CSV table of C-alpha atoms and ligand atoms in Angstrom, one decimal:
chain,number,residue,atom,x,y,z
J,1,UNK,CA,1.2,3.0,-16.2
J,2,UNK,CA,2.0,-0.8,-15.3
J,3,UNK,CA,1.0,-1.8,-11.9
J,4,UNK,CA,2.4,-5.2,-10.3
J,5,UNK,CA,1.3,-6.9,-7.4
J,6,UNK,CA,4.4,-8.2,-5.4
J,7,UNK,CA,2.2,-10.1,-2.6
J,8,UNK,CA,1.0,-9.1,0.5
J,9,UNK,CA,0.7,-5.4,0.4
J,10,UNK,CA,3.6,-4.6,-1.9
J,11,UNK,CA,2.7,-2.8,-5.2
J,12,UNK,CA,5.3,-1.6,-7.9
J,13,UNK,CA,4.1,1.1,-10.1
J,14,UNK,CA,6.1,1.6,-13.4
J,15,UNK,CA,5.2,5.2,-15.0
J,16,UNK,CA,7.1,6.1,-18.2
J,17,UNK,CA,10.9,6.1,-16.8
J,18,UNK,CA,9.6,6.3,-13.2
J,19,UNK,CA,9.5,3.6,-10.7
J,20,UNK,CA,7.8,3.6,-7.4
J,21,UNK,CA,7.2,0.8,-4.8
J,22,UNK,CA,4.5,0.9,-2.2
J,23,UNK,CA,5.1,-1.0,1.1
J,24,UNK,CA,8.2,-3.1,-0.1
J,25,UNK,CA,7.7,-6.1,2.3
J,26,UNK,CA,9.8,-8.4,0.0
J,27,UNK,CA,12.7,-10.3,1.6
J,28,UNK,CA,10.3,-11.8,4.5
J,29,UNK,CA,7.1,-12.1,2.4
J,30,UNK,CA,6.4,-15.8,1.3
J,31,UNK,CA,4.1,-14.5,-1.4
J,32,UNK,CA,7.1,-12.8,-3.2
J,33,UNK,CA,9.2,-15.0,-5.4
J,34,UNK,CA,12.1,-13.0,-6.4
J,35,UNK,CA,14.7,-11.2,-4.9
J,36,UNK,CA,15.5,-7.5,-4.7
J,37,UNK,CA,17.6,-7.6,-7.8
J,38,UNK,CA,14.3,-8.2,-9.6
J,39,UNK,CA,13.0,-4.7,-8.3
J,40,UNK,CA,14.3,-1.9,-11.0
J,41,UNK,CA,16.0,1.1,-9.7
J,42,UNK,CA,13.4,3.0,-7.7
J,43,UNK,CA,12.7,6.6,-7.6
J,44,UNK,CA,10.4,6.5,-4.6
J,45,UNK,CA,9.2,4.4,-2.0
J,46,UNK,CA,5.8,5.0,-0.4
J,47,UNK,CA,4.8,3.9,3.1
J,48,UNK,CA,1.4,3.6,4.5
J,49,UNK,CA,2.8,2.8,8.0
J,50,UNK,CA,5.5,1.6,10.2
J,51,UNK,CA,4.6,-2.1,10.4
J,52,UNK,CA,7.2,-4.7,9.4
J,53,UNK,CA,5.1,-6.3,6.8
J,54,UNK,CA,4.9,-2.8,5.0
J,55,UNK,CA,8.2,-1.1,5.7
J,56,UNK,CA,9.9,-4.5,4.9
J,57,UNK,CA,13.2,-3.7,2.7
J,58,UNK,CA,12.5,0.0,2.6
J,59,UNK,CA,15.7,0.8,4.0
J,60,UNK,CA,17.9,-1.3,1.7
J,61,UNK,CA,16.1,-0.1,-1.3
J,62,UNK,CA,16.6,3.5,-0.6
J,63,UNK,CA,20.0,3.1,0.1
J,64,UNK,CA,20.5,0.8,-3.1
J,65,UNK,CA,18.8,3.2,-5.4
J,66,UNK,CA,18.8,6.7,-3.8
J,67,UNK,CA,15.1,6.6,-3.6
J,68,UNK,CA,13.0,9.4,-1.8
J,69,UNK,CA,10.9,7.6,1.2
J,70,UNK,CA,7.4,9.3,1.4
J,71,UNK,CA,5.5,8.5,4.7
J,72,UNK,CA,4.0,9.9,7.8
J,73,UNK,CA,6.2,12.7,9.3
J,74,UNK,CA,7.0,10.6,12.4
J,75,UNK,CA,8.1,7.6,10.4
J,76,UNK,CA,10.3,10.1,8.3
J,77,UNK,CA,11.9,11.6,11.6
J,78,UNK,CA,12.5,8.2,12.6
J,79,UNK,CA,14.4,7.0,9.6
J,80,UNK,CA,16.1,9.9,9.2
J,81,UNK,CA,17.4,9.9,13.0
J,82,UNK,CA,18.6,6.1,12.1
J,83,UNK,CA,19.6,5.8,8.7
J,84,UNK,CA,21.5,8.0,5.7
J,85,UNK,CA,18.5,8.1,3.5
J,86,UNK,CA,16.2,10.8,2.1
J,87,UNK,CA,12.6,11.0,3.4
J,88,UNK,CA,9.5,13.3,2.7
J,89,UNK,CA,7.3,13.6,5.8
J,90,UNK,CA,3.6,14.2,5.1
J,91,UNK,CA,0.6,14.2,7.2
J,92,UNK,CA,-2.9,12.9,6.9
J,93,UNK,CA,-4.9,15.0,4.3
J,94,UNK,CA,-1.7,16.5,2.8
J,95,UNK,CA,-0.5,16.0,-0.7
J,96,UNK,CA,2.6,16.9,-2.3
J,97,UNK,CA,3.5,17.1,-6.2
J,98,UNK,CA,6.8,15.3,-6.8
J,99,UNK,CA,8.4,14.6,-10.1
J,100,UNK,CA,7.3,11.1,-10.3
J,101,UNK,CA,3.7,12.1,-9.2
J,102,UNK,CA,1.3,13.3,-6.5
J,103,UNK,CA,1.2,11.4,-3.1
J,104,UNK,CA,-1.5,12.2,-0.8
J,105,UNK,CA,-1.8,10.5,2.4
J,106,UNK,CA,-5.5,9.8,3.3
J,107,UNK,CA,-7.0,8.4,6.6
J,108,UNK,CA,-6.7,4.5,7.6
J,109,UNK,CA,-8.0,3.4,11.1
J,110,UNK,CA,-5.0,1.2,12.2
J,111,UNK,CA,-1.9,1.6,14.5
J,112,UNK,CA,1.7,2.3,13.4
J,113,UNK,CA,5.0,1.6,14.8
J,114,UNK,CA,8.6,0.1,14.3
J,115,UNK,CA,10.6,-2.1,16.5
J,116,UNK,CA,14.1,-1.0,16.7
J,117,UNK,CA,17.3,-3.4,16.6
J,118,UNK,CA,16.8,-3.8,20.5
J,119,UNK,CA,13.0,-4.9,20.1
J,120,UNK,CA,12.0,-1.8,21.6
J,121,UNK,CA,8.4,-0.4,20.2
J,122,UNK,CA,8.5,3.0,18.6
J,123,UNK,CA,4.8,4.5,17.9
J,124,UNK,CA,5.0,6.6,15.0
J,125,UNK,CA,1.8,8.8,14.3
J,126,UNK,CA,-1.3,7.5,12.6
J,127,UNK,CA,-1.4,4.9,10.0
J,128,UNK,CA,-2.4,6.2,6.3
J,129,UNK,CA,-3.8,5.2,3.0
J,130,UNK,CA,-2.3,6.7,0.0
J,131,UNK,CA,-3.6,8.2,-3.3
J,132,UNK,CA,-1.1,8.3,-5.8
J,133,UNK,CA,-2.0,10.4,-9.0
J,134,UNK,CA,0.0,10.7,-12.3
J,135,UNK,CA,-1.3,12.5,-15.4
J,136,UNK,CA,-5.0,11.5,-15.4
J,137,UNK,CA,-4.6,8.2,-13.4
J,138,UNK,CA,-5.4,7.9,-9.7
J,139,UNK,CA,-4.7,5.0,-7.5
J,140,UNK,CA,-5.8,4.5,-4.1
J,141,UNK,CA,-3.7,2.0,-1.7
J,142,UNK,CA,-5.8,1.4,1.7
J,143,UNK,CA,-2.7,0.2,3.5
J,144,UNK,CA,-3.7,-1.5,6.8
J,145,UNK,CA,-7.4,-0.2,7.7
J,146,UNK,CA,-10.8,-0.8,9.2
J,147,UNK,CA,-13.5,-0.1,7.2
J,148,UNK,CA,-14.8,3.7,8.2
J,149,UNK,CA,-17.5,5.7,6.8
J,150,UNK,CA,-15.1,8.7,5.5
J,151,UNK,CA,-14.0,6.0,2.8
J,152,UNK,CA,-17.1,7.5,1.1
J,153,UNK,CA,-15.1,10.5,0.3
J,154,UNK,CA,-12.5,8.6,-1.7
J,155,UNK,CA,-14.8,8.7,-4.7
J,156,UNK,CA,-14.0,12.3,-5.5
J,157,UNK,CA,-10.4,11.0,-6.9
J,158,UNK,CA,-12.2,9.0,-9.7
J,159,UNK,CA,-9.9,6.0,-9.0
J,160,UNK,CA,-8.8,4.0,-11.7
J,161,UNK,CA,-7.4,1.3,-9.3
J,162,UNK,CA,-7.8,0.7,-5.7
J,163,UNK,CA,-6.0,-1.8,-3.3
J,164,UNK,CA,-8.0,-3.2,-0.7
J,165,UNK,CA,-7.0,-5.5,2.5
J,166,UNK,CA,-9.4,-8.6,2.8
J,167,UNK,CA,-7.4,-10.8,5.1
J,168,UNK,CA,-9.4,-10.0,8.5
J,169,UNK,CA,-7.7,-10.2,11.7
J,170,UNK,CA,-5.4,-7.1,11.3
J,171,UNK,CA,-7.8,-5.1,8.8
J,172,UNK,CA,-11.3,-5.4,6.9
J,173,UNK,CA,-12.1,-8.8,6.1
J,174,UNK,CA,-14.4,-9.7,3.0
J,175,UNK,CA,-17.7,-8.3,3.9
J,176,UNK,CA,-16.2,-4.7,5.0
J,177,UNK,CA,-13.7,-4.7,1.8
J,178,UNK,CA,-16.9,-5.0,-0.4
J,179,UNK,CA,-18.5,-2.2,1.3
J,180,UNK,CA,-15.2,-0.1,1.0
J,181,UNK,CA,-15.3,-0.8,-2.7
J,182,UNK,CA,-19.0,0.1,-3.3
J,183,UNK,CA,-18.1,3.5,-1.6
J,184,UNK,CA,-14.9,4.2,-3.2
J,185,UNK,CA,-16.1,3.6,-6.7
J,186,UNK,CA,-12.7,2.7,-8.6
J,187,UNK,CA,-12.6,1.4,-12.0
J,188,UNK,CA,-10.7,-1.9,-10.8
J,189,UNK,CA,-10.1,-3.4,-7.1
J,190,UNK,CA,-7.5,-5.6,-6.2
J,191,UNK,CA,-7.6,-7.7,-2.8
J,192,UNK,CA,-4.4,-7.4,-0.9
J,193,UNK,CA,-3.1,-8.5,2.7
J,194,UNK,CA,-4.5,-12.1,2.6
J,195,UNK,CA,-2.8,-15.7,2.4
J,196,UNK,CA,0.5,-14.3,3.4
J,197,UNK,CA,0.5,-16.2,6.6
J,198,UNK,CA,-2.2,-18.6,7.9
J,199,UNK,CA,-4.0,-15.7,10.3
J,200,UNK,CA,-4.9,-13.7,7.1
J,201,UNK,CA,-6.2,-16.7,5.0
J,202,UNK,CA,-8.9,-15.9,2.8
J,203,UNK,CA,-10.5,-17.2,-0.6
J,204,UNK,CA,-10.4,-13.9,-2.8
J,205,UNK,CA,-13.0,-15.6,-5.0
J,206,UNK,CA,-15.7,-15.3,-2.4
J,207,UNK,CA,-14.8,-11.5,-2.2
J,208,UNK,CA,-14.9,-11.2,-5.8
J,209,UNK,CA,-18.4,-13.0,-6.2
J,210,UNK,CA,-19.8,-10.4,-3.7
J,211,UNK,CA,-18.2,-7.7,-5.5
J,212,UNK,CA,-19.8,-8.7,-8.9
J,213,UNK,CA,-23.1,-8.9,-7.1
J,214,UNK,CA,-23.0,-5.2,-6.2
J,215,UNK,CA,-21.7,-4.1,-9.8
J,216,UNK,CA,-18.1,-3.5,-8.6
J,217,UNK,CA,-14.9,-4.8,-10.4
J,218,UNK,CA,-12.9,-7.2,-8.8
J,219,UNK,CA,-9.4,-8.0,-10.3
J,220,UNK,CA,-7.6,-10.6,-8.3
J,221,UNK,CA,-3.7,-10.6,-8.8
J,222,UNK,CA,-1.3,-13.5,-8.0
J,223,UNK,CA,2.0,-12.2,-6.7
J,224,UNK,CA,4.1,-11.2,-9.9
J,225,UNK,CA,1.2,-10.2,-11.9
J,226,UNK,CA,0.5,-6.9,-13.2
J,227,UNK,CA,-2.5,-4.6,-14.4
J,228,UNK,CA,-2.0,-1.8,-16.8
J,229,UNK,CA,-4.3,1.4,-16.1
V,301,NI,NI1,-0.2,-3.0,10.1
V,302,MN,MN1,-0.3,-5.3,7.5
């Protein structure tokens, strides 16, 4: 599977002829240098939560490609009420086997809301992390989250790859992300949710150094870079 980091928390998965994107915040994303035309035709859009730096271009892409949006039930209901696109709602702890892979929502400690076009805030259930499994491969995308001790359960998935936020302020910072990685035991860990905006400025090499010190496998990707698993 080819996995491309698109900056902030956006990740593109290319698995055979299937294309799946997670948290497609692209148009307003200072780290993403391309345009939506650079994104291949999508089968699915997976969302960790409703905040716009994750929801991003979800509707435009779903509309363009007829892609299925997989997310928390409250976000799915909100989307269905406002837009003519297809959704599949899940809740925390629940997984579903799609033709493009299995998606399971796992806990995250964060909030989740969407601002409508009038600027009103709609709180839309819990924020989630995502476990994506296809064939023998398993990927964890933490979304936005604090460190919490139940992350220790994620090592049951034998993760090939994990995406962990390191930006601090809205999510875990460097030290907590190192602890999370130690618990999760993924083969490779990619830091995300940093250096997009001044308030989440971090040096990922400091994180990587701490990771190596505890025997973990940091994998820093610039936006546009990919890793094969
Ligand atoms: Ni958020
Ligand atoms: Mn965020």
